[in-house]
mmCIF file of C-alpha atoms in Angstrom:
data_model
loop_
_atom_site.group_PDB
_atom_site.id
_atom_site.type_symbol
_atom_site.label_atom_id
_atom_site.label_comp_id
_atom_site.label_asym_id
_atom_site.label_seq_id
_atom_site.Cartn_x
_atom_site.Cartn_y
_atom_site.Cartn_z
ATOM 1 C CA MET A 1 100.054 105.507 86.432
ATOM 2 C CA LYS A 2 101.557 103.284 89.190
ATOM 3 C CA SER A 3 101.850 99.769 88.476
ATOM 4 C CA HIS A 4 101.483 97.156 91.513
ATOM 5 C CA THR A 5 101.013 93.543 91.909
ATOM 6 C CA SER A 6 97.623 93.850 93.324
ATOM 7 C CA ASP A 7 96.233 96.373 89.970
ATOM 8 C CA ARG A 8 94.334 93.499 88.871
ATOM 9 C CA ILE A 9 89.874 93.716 89.167
ATOM 10 C CA LYS A 10 87.559 91.582 88.480
ATOM 11 C CA ILE A 11 84.641 92.731 86.034
ATOM 12 C CA PRO A 12 81.124 90.168 87.789
ATOM 13 C CA PRO A 13 79.595 88.437 84.493
ATOM 14 C CA GLY A 14 76.599 90.622 85.721
ATOM 15 C CA PHE A 15 78.087 94.052 84.901
ATOM 16 C CA TRP A 16 78.219 92.507 81.276
ATOM 17 C CA THR A 17 74.477 91.316 81.666
ATOM 18 C CA GLY A 18 73.258 95.054 83.095
ATOM 19 C CA LEU A 19 74.737 96.720 80.283
ATOM 20 C CA ARG A 20 73.021 94.595 78.232
ATOM 21 C CA GLN A 21 70.248 94.969 79.314
ATOM 22 C CA LEU A 22 70.347 98.290 78.980
ATOM 23 C CA GLY A 23 70.396 97.782 75.401
ATOM 24 C CA ILE A 24 74.923 97.939 75.138
ATOM 25 C CA ALA A 25 76.784 95.036 73.747
ATOM 26 C CA ALA A 26 79.250 94.304 75.400
ATOM 27 C CA HIS A 27 81.712 94.069 72.024
ATOM 28 C CA ASP A 28 80.593 97.913 70.755
ATOM 29 C CA VAL A 29 82.189 98.873 74.799
ATOM 30 C CA ALA A 30 85.356 96.433 74.045
ATOM 31 C CA ARG A 31 86.103 98.267 70.517
ATOM 32 C CA LYS A 32 85.045 102.112 72.093
ATOM 33 C CA ALA A 33 88.220 101.240 74.576
ATOM 34 C CA ARG A 34 89.937 99.835 72.140
ATOM 35 C CA LEU A 35 90.517 96.516 73.973
ATOM 36 C CA PRO A 36 90.690 92.982 71.987
ATOM 37 C CA LEU A 37 87.544 91.959 71.742
ATOM 38 C CA THR A 38 88.851 88.939 74.707
ATOM 39 C CA ILE A 39 88.148 91.131 77.429
ATOM 40 C CA ILE A 40 84.921 90.681 77.169
ATOM 41 C CA THR A 41 86.267 87.037 79.184
ATOM 42 C CA GLU A 42 89.291 87.822 80.418
ATOM 43 C CA PRO A 43 89.163 86.992 84.050
ATOM 44 C CA VAL A 44 90.826 90.013 85.267
ATOM 45 C CA VAL A 45 91.418 93.554 83.795
ATOM 46 C CA THR A 46 94.299 95.917 85.043
ATOM 47 C CA THR A 47 93.013 99.065 86.472
ATOM 48 C CA ALA A 48 94.056 100.878 83.023
ATOM 49 C CA GLN A 49 91.343 98.282 81.208
ATOM 50 C CA TYR A 50 88.997 99.247 84.020
ATOM 51 C CA PHE A 51 88.844 102.708 83.512
ATOM 52 C CA ALA A 52 88.520 102.590 79.625
ATOM 53 C CA ILE A 53 85.359 99.676 79.593
ATOM 54 C CA TRP A 54 83.895 102.115 82.074
ATOM 55 C CA GLN A 55 84.209 105.544 79.875
ATOM 56 C CA ALA A 56 83.639 103.308 76.986
ATOM 57 C CA TYR A 57 80.341 102.741 78.387
ATOM 58 C CA SER A 58 79.692 106.404 79.664
ATOM 59 C CA ASP A 59 80.730 107.316 76.090
ATOM 60 C CA LEU A 60 78.388 104.470 74.366
ATOM 61 C CA ILE A 61 74.969 105.521 76.128
ATOM 62 C CA GLY A 62 75.531 109.402 75.909
ATOM 63 C CA ASP A 63 74.671 111.104 79.134
ATOM 64 C CA THR A 64 76.592 110.148 82.658
ATOM 65 C CA ALA A 65 73.766 110.736 84.817
ATOM 66 C CA LYS A 66 71.362 108.254 82.847
ATOM 67 C CA GLY A 67 74.464 105.696 82.758
ATOM 68 C CA ILE A 68 74.966 106.031 86.364
ATOM 69 C CA ILE A 69 71.016 105.919 86.780
ATOM 70 C CA GLU A 70 69.824 103.498 84.447
ATOM 71 C CA LEU A 71 72.686 101.173 84.664
ATOM 72 C CA ALA A 72 72.516 101.238 89.740
ATOM 73 C CA THR A 73 69.143 100.190 89.588
ATOM 74 C CA ALA A 74 69.712 97.681 86.657
ATOM 75 C CA PHE A 75 71.814 95.488 88.015
ATOM 76 C CA GLU A 76 70.386 92.456 90.030
ATOM 77 C CA THR A 77 71.469 91.688 92.986
ATOM 78 C CA ALA A 78 71.604 87.992 92.371
ATOM 79 C CA LYS A 79 74.104 88.734 89.583
ATOM 80 C CA TYR A 80 76.903 90.518 92.716
ATOM 81 C CA PRO A 81 80.107 88.352 93.759
ATOM 82 C CA PRO A 82 79.840 87.446 96.851
ATOM 83 C CA THR A 83 82.206 90.567 98.359
ATOM 84 C CA VAL A 84 79.205 92.498 97.221
ATOM 85 C CA LEU A 85 75.987 89.601 97.968
ATOM 86 C CA ALA A 86 77.121 89.202 102.104
ATOM 87 C CA THR A 87 76.257 93.348 102.000
ATOM 88 C CA TYR A 88 73.008 92.573 101.019
ATOM 89 C CA HIS A 89 71.813 90.435 104.015
ATOM 90 C CA ALA A 90 73.666 92.402 106.631
ATOM 91 C CA ARG A 91 71.606 93.009 109.852
ATOM 92 C CA ASP A 92 70.893 96.541 109.024
ATOM 93 C CA TYR A 93 72.363 99.631 106.479
ATOM 94 C CA ARG A 94 75.553 100.360 108.972
ATOM 95 C CA ASP A 95 76.493 96.773 108.866
ATOM 96 C CA ALA A 96 76.352 96.355 105.497
ATOM 97 C CA LEU A 97 77.903 99.536 104.711
ATOM 98 C CA ASN A 98 81.037 98.791 106.185
ATOM 99 C CA ARG A 99 81.235 95.633 105.036
ATOM 100 C CA MET A 100 81.192 97.495 101.959
ATOM 101 C CA ALA A 101 83.605 99.315 103.018
ATOM 102 C CA ARG A 102 86.104 96.098 104.055
ATOM 103 C CA TYR A 103 85.194 93.710 100.727
ATOM 104 C CA LYS A 104 86.236 96.663 98.893
ATOM 105 C CA GLN A 105 89.291 96.356 99.449
ATOM 106 C CA LEU A 106 89.848 92.492 98.014
ATOM 107 C CA CYS A 107 88.688 94.196 94.601
ATOM 108 C CA PRO A 108 90.486 97.231 93.905
ATOM 109 C CA PRO A 109 90.788 99.685 92.298
ATOM 110 C CA GLU A 110 88.057 101.940 94.855
ATOM 111 C CA SER A 111 87.855 102.390 98.510
ATOM 112 C CA LEU A 112 85.723 103.616 100.557
ATOM 113 C CA ARG A 113 86.379 106.106 103.904
ATOM 114 C CA ILE A 114 83.180 105.564 106.356
ATOM 115 C CA THR A 115 82.609 108.993 108.652
ATOM 116 C CA GLU A 116 79.707 108.650 111.392
ATOM 117 C CA GLU A 117 79.507 112.546 112.850
ATOM 118 C CA GLY A 118 76.621 113.888 114.348
ATOM 119 C CA GLU A 119 73.782 113.265 113.012
ATOM 120 C CA HIS A 120 75.522 112.639 108.958
ATOM 121 C CA CYS A 121 77.878 109.030 107.894
ATOM 122 C CA THR A 122 79.190 110.387 105.409
ATOM 123 C CA ILE A 123 81.640 108.367 102.132
ATOM 124 C CA GLU A 124 84.487 109.139 100.509
ATOM 125 C CA LEU A 125 85.616 107.517 97.368
ATOM 126 C CA GLU A 126 89.229 106.822 97.123
ATOM 127 C CA TRP A 127 91.265 105.544 94.611
ATOM 128 C CA LEU A 128 93.863 102.495 94.952
ATOM 129 C CA TYR A 129 96.902 102.113 92.845
ATOM 130 C CA THR A 130 96.648 105.171 90.970
ATOM 131 C CA GLU A 131 96.361 108.606 90.402
ATOM 132 C CA GLN A 132 94.670 108.670 88.010
ATOM 133 C CA PRO A 133 90.596 110.081 88.996
ATOM 134 C CA GLY A 134 88.241 107.236 88.145
ATOM 135 C CA PRO A 135 85.434 107.986 85.278
ATOM 136 C CA PRO A 136 82.446 109.954 85.925
ATOM 137 C CA VAL A 137 80.673 107.740 85.732
ATOM 138 C CA LEU A 138 82.132 104.760 87.705
ATOM 139 C CA VAL A 139 82.478 107.856 90.351
ATOM 140 C CA GLY A 140 78.844 107.784 90.613
ATOM 141 C CA VAL A 141 77.983 104.375 89.989
ATOM 142 C CA THR A 142 79.407 104.208 93.237
ATOM 143 C CA LEU A 143 78.152 105.863 94.971
ATOM 144 C CA ALA A 144 74.892 105.272 93.777
ATOM 145 C CA CYS A 145 74.612 102.249 94.454
ATOM 146 C CA LEU A 146 75.918 102.788 98.297
ATOM 147 C CA LEU A 147 72.429 104.337 98.818
ATOM 148 C CA GLU A 148 71.004 101.418 96.326
ATOM 149 C CA LEU A 149 72.067 98.903 99.065
ATOM 150 C CA GLY A 150 70.460 101.290 101.275
ATOM 151 C CA ARG A 151 66.921 101.189 99.461
ATOM 152 C CA ARG A 152 66.770 97.352 98.971
ATOM 153 C CA GLY A 153 67.445 96.153 101.801
ATOM 154 C CA THR A 154 65.876 98.152 104.255
ATOM 155 C CA GLY A 155 62.320 98.173 101.539
ATOM 156 C CA GLN A 156 62.626 101.975 102.170
ATOM 157 C CA PRO A 157 63.320 104.664 99.911
ATOM 158 C CA LEU A 158 65.954 106.003 101.396
ATOM 159 C CA THR A 159 67.683 109.711 100.156
ATOM 160 C CA ALA A 160 71.018 111.029 100.911
ATOM 161 C CA ARG A 161 71.704 114.266 102.966
ATOM 162 C CA PHE A 162 74.427 116.086 100.071
ATOM 163 C CA VAL A 163 76.144 114.726 96.971
ATOM 164 C CA GLU A 164 79.532 115.663 96.104
ATOM 165 C CA PHE A 165 81.392 115.337 93.079
ATOM 166 C CA SER A 166 84.922 116.965 91.432
ATOM 167 C CA HIS A 167 84.072 116.597 87.580
ATOM 168 C CA SER A 168 81.075 117.078 85.350
ATOM 169 C CA MET A 169 78.016 114.507 85.708
ATOM 170 C CA GLY A 170 75.347 115.079 82.918
ATOM 171 C CA ASP A 171 72.042 116.038 84.182
ATOM 172 C CA VAL A 172 72.563 116.955 87.006
ATOM 173 C CA HIS A 173 68.791 118.133 88.209
ATOM 174 C CA ALA A 174 68.270 113.438 87.211
ATOM 175 C CA LEU A 175 70.997 112.888 89.404
ATOM 176 C CA GLU A 176 69.267 115.317 92.026
ATOM 177 C CA ALA A 177 65.966 113.461 91.576
ATOM 178 C CA TYR A 178 67.389 110.240 91.775
ATOM 179 C CA PHE A 179 69.342 110.635 95.537
ATOM 180 C CA GLY A 180 66.275 113.103 96.555
ATOM 181 C CA CYS A 181 68.978 115.483 97.563
ATOM 182 C CA ARG A 182 71.603 118.349 96.287
ATOM 183 C CA ILE A 183 74.405 117.764 94.187
ATOM 184 C CA ARG A 184 77.101 120.309 94.448
ATOM 185 C CA ILE A 185 80.101 119.933 91.294
ATOM 186 C CA GLY A 186 83.111 120.225 91.520
ATOM 187 C CA ALA A 187 84.313 119.929 94.886
ATOM 188 C CA LYS A 188 87.667 118.251 95.940
ATOM 189 C CA CYS A 189 86.395 114.903 96.843
ATOM 190 C CA ASN A 190 83.579 112.293 96.057
ATOM 191 C CA TRP A 191 81.645 112.250 99.039
ATOM 192 C CA LEU A 192 77.992 110.547 99.809
ATOM 193 C CA THR A 193 76.529 111.836 102.987
ATOM 194 C CA LEU A 194 74.118 109.960 104.043
ATOM 195 C CA HIS A 195 71.147 110.826 107.152
ATOM 196 C CA ARG A 196 72.893 109.088 110.039
ATOM 197 C CA ARG A 197 69.616 108.457 111.779
ATOM 198 C CA ASP A 198 68.470 105.353 108.510
ATOM 199 C CA LEU A 199 72.186 103.355 109.438
ATOM 200 C CA ASP A 200 69.983 101.769 112.132
ATOM 201 C CA ARG A 201 67.345 100.732 109.597
ATOM 202 C CA PRO A 202 67.506 97.150 109.895
ATOM 203 C CA PHE A 203 67.215 94.870 106.223
ATOM 204 C CA ALA A 204 64.548 93.488 105.358
ATOM 205 C CA SER A 205 67.153 90.432 103.494
ATOM 206 C CA TYR A 206 68.601 89.857 106.474
ATOM 207 C CA ASN A 207 70.086 86.369 106.338
ATOM 208 C CA GLU A 208 71.985 85.038 109.719
ATOM 209 C CA GLU A 209 72.505 81.958 107.796
ATOM 210 C CA LEU A 210 74.043 83.575 104.763
ATOM 211 C CA LEU A 211 76.337 85.652 106.352
ATOM 212 C CA GLU A 212 77.922 82.859 108.601
ATOM 213 C CA ILE A 213 78.637 80.641 105.595
ATOM 214 C CA LEU A 214 80.051 83.759 103.919
ATOM 215 C CA THR A 215 81.987 86.257 106.759
ATOM 216 C CA PRO A 216 84.412 83.807 107.404
ATOM 217 C CA VAL A 217 85.448 82.592 103.819
ATOM 218 C CA LEU A 218 85.427 86.717 103.108
ATOM 219 C CA ASP A 219 87.887 87.734 106.321
ATOM 220 C CA ARG A 220 90.119 84.853 105.699
ATOM 221 C CA SER A 221 90.430 86.046 102.525
ATOM 222 C CA MET A 222 90.961 89.765 103.773
ATOM 223 C CA ASP A 223 93.310 88.102 105.544
ATOM 224 C CA GLU A 224 95.591 86.914 103.274
ATOM 225 C CA GLN A 225 95.667 89.784 100.962
ATOM 226 C CA GLN A 226 97.132 92.029 103.714
ATOM 227 C CA ARG A 227 99.641 89.551 104.583
ATOM 228 C CA SER A 228 100.357 89.203 101.269
ATOM 229 C CA ARG A 229 100.870 93.613 101.257
ATOM 230 C CA SER A 230 105.025 95.132 102.318
ATOM 231 C CA ILE A 231 104.594 96.718 105.262
ATOM 232 C CA THR A 232 106.226 99.800 102.914
ATOM 233 C CA GLU A 233 103.023 99.703 101.162
ATOM 234 C CA THR A 234 100.903 99.258 104.253
ATOM 235 C CA VAL A 235 102.194 102.486 105.741
ATOM 236 C CA LYS A 236 101.994 104.151 102.540
ATOM 237 C CA TRP A 237 98.675 103.118 101.373
ATOM 238 C CA ILE A 238 97.438 104.594 105.179
ATOM 239 C CA MET A 239 99.803 107.762 105.449
ATOM 240 C CA LYS A 240 98.492 108.919 102.639
ATOM 241 C CA ARG A 241 94.280 107.875 103.284
ATOM 242 C CA SER A 242 95.150 109.887 106.450
ATOM 243 C CA LEU A 243 96.538 112.886 105.108
ATOM 244 C CA THR A 244 93.084 113.368 102.509
ATOM 245 C CA GLY A 245 90.902 114.213 105.421
ATOM 246 C CA GLY A 246 93.720 116.894 106.862
ATOM 247 C CA ARG A 247 96.144 116.828 109.927
ATOM 248 C CA PRO A 248 96.097 112.999 111.250
ATOM 249 C CA ASP A 249 95.568 111.392 113.867
ATOM 250 C CA ILE A 250 98.496 109.017 115.383
ATOM 251 C CA GLN A 251 96.257 106.568 117.812
ATOM 252 C CA ALA A 252 93.709 106.638 114.278
ATOM 253 C CA VAL A 253 96.910 105.505 112.460
ATOM 254 C CA ALA A 254 98.329 103.319 114.949
ATOM 255 C CA LYS A 255 95.071 101.696 114.795
ATOM 256 C CA GLU A 256 95.362 100.937 111.319
ATOM 257 C CA LEU A 257 98.582 99.780 110.619
ATOM 258 C CA GLY A 258 98.000 97.622 113.756
ATOM 259 C CA ARG A 259 94.979 95.412 112.118
ATOM 260 C CA ALA A 260 96.526 95.995 108.846
ATOM 261 C CA ILE A 261 100.627 94.140 109.461
ATOM 262 C CA VAL A 262 100.389 90.391 110.358
ATOM 263 C CA PRO A 263 103.275 88.588 110.158
ATOM 264 C CA CYS A 264 104.144 88.001 106.417
ATOM 265 C CA SER A 265 105.445 84.466 107.449
ATOM 266 C CA ALA A 266 101.061 83.188 107.852
ATOM 267 C CA GLY A 267 100.629 82.542 104.305
ATOM 268 C CA LEU A 268 100.023 84.600 100.736
ATOM 269 C CA LEU A 269 97.095 85.663 98.640
ATOM 270 C CA THR A 270 97.444 84.742 95.134
ATOM 271 C CA LYS A 271 95.856 87.147 92.445
ATOM 272 C CA THR A 272 94.251 83.753 91.327
ATOM 273 C CA ARG A 273 92.478 83.468 94.830
ATOM 274 C CA ALA A 274 92.368 87.113 95.156
ATOM 275 C CA SER A 275 89.957 87.523 91.911
ATOM 276 C CA SER A 276 88.156 84.017 92.321
ATOM 277 C CA ILE A 277 85.998 85.980 95.241
ATOM 278 C CA CYS A 278 85.611 89.303 93.470
#
């Protein structure tokens, strides 16, 4: 696994609360993951520890699909950190997804790549700072929460158009019932494909005043984090992401670089500050 100065992930307190609601004790997860019990109260963990925690949860609950559905639906919106809470008060589903993809960069290890084309919107899940694929249950929960975001925000029983997973996910029929579409296992990447028309649906939970408070803070943290990343690391990451989609478009890569690379002299984001936002 690659090491990286940004290899720091904060687990929101609501995560452990959600597990407890499912009848799974935090100390059982720590022991199953072969991690010290202090991991439960640690403000940040490494990617390896983060993956181990999710794998332990999957092992304890028994079936990957069950673990995905139960946690995605049981997690209370109020327990989410500011980076995710802001998405639930977006103007519409598209705004919410774009905010989610943007603010995910503040809290590695996953990254979301959104593509709108024709009648479809495809979201690809990628991993940062590691060549190791995330545990299947984490992959599933991440994609399920994106659909859950649309369902809770619009108040409508939205369904996905298609979902692809690279690894076995347990009870596929249960997942198809949850996502409302066909599930493909053994795909090259992990994808969630939505109906593009649903992205225009307004959010009943839209809160302009709250967004006016959260957005400047989160955007400022994003800018500071980008300044803290070296130009070399930024170029490598953008090129790698572009290559996964086939032949990279030079203009698209240049646009990404223009947004990402800013003068480093403007300041650095410390690990402590980054983790406090996630």
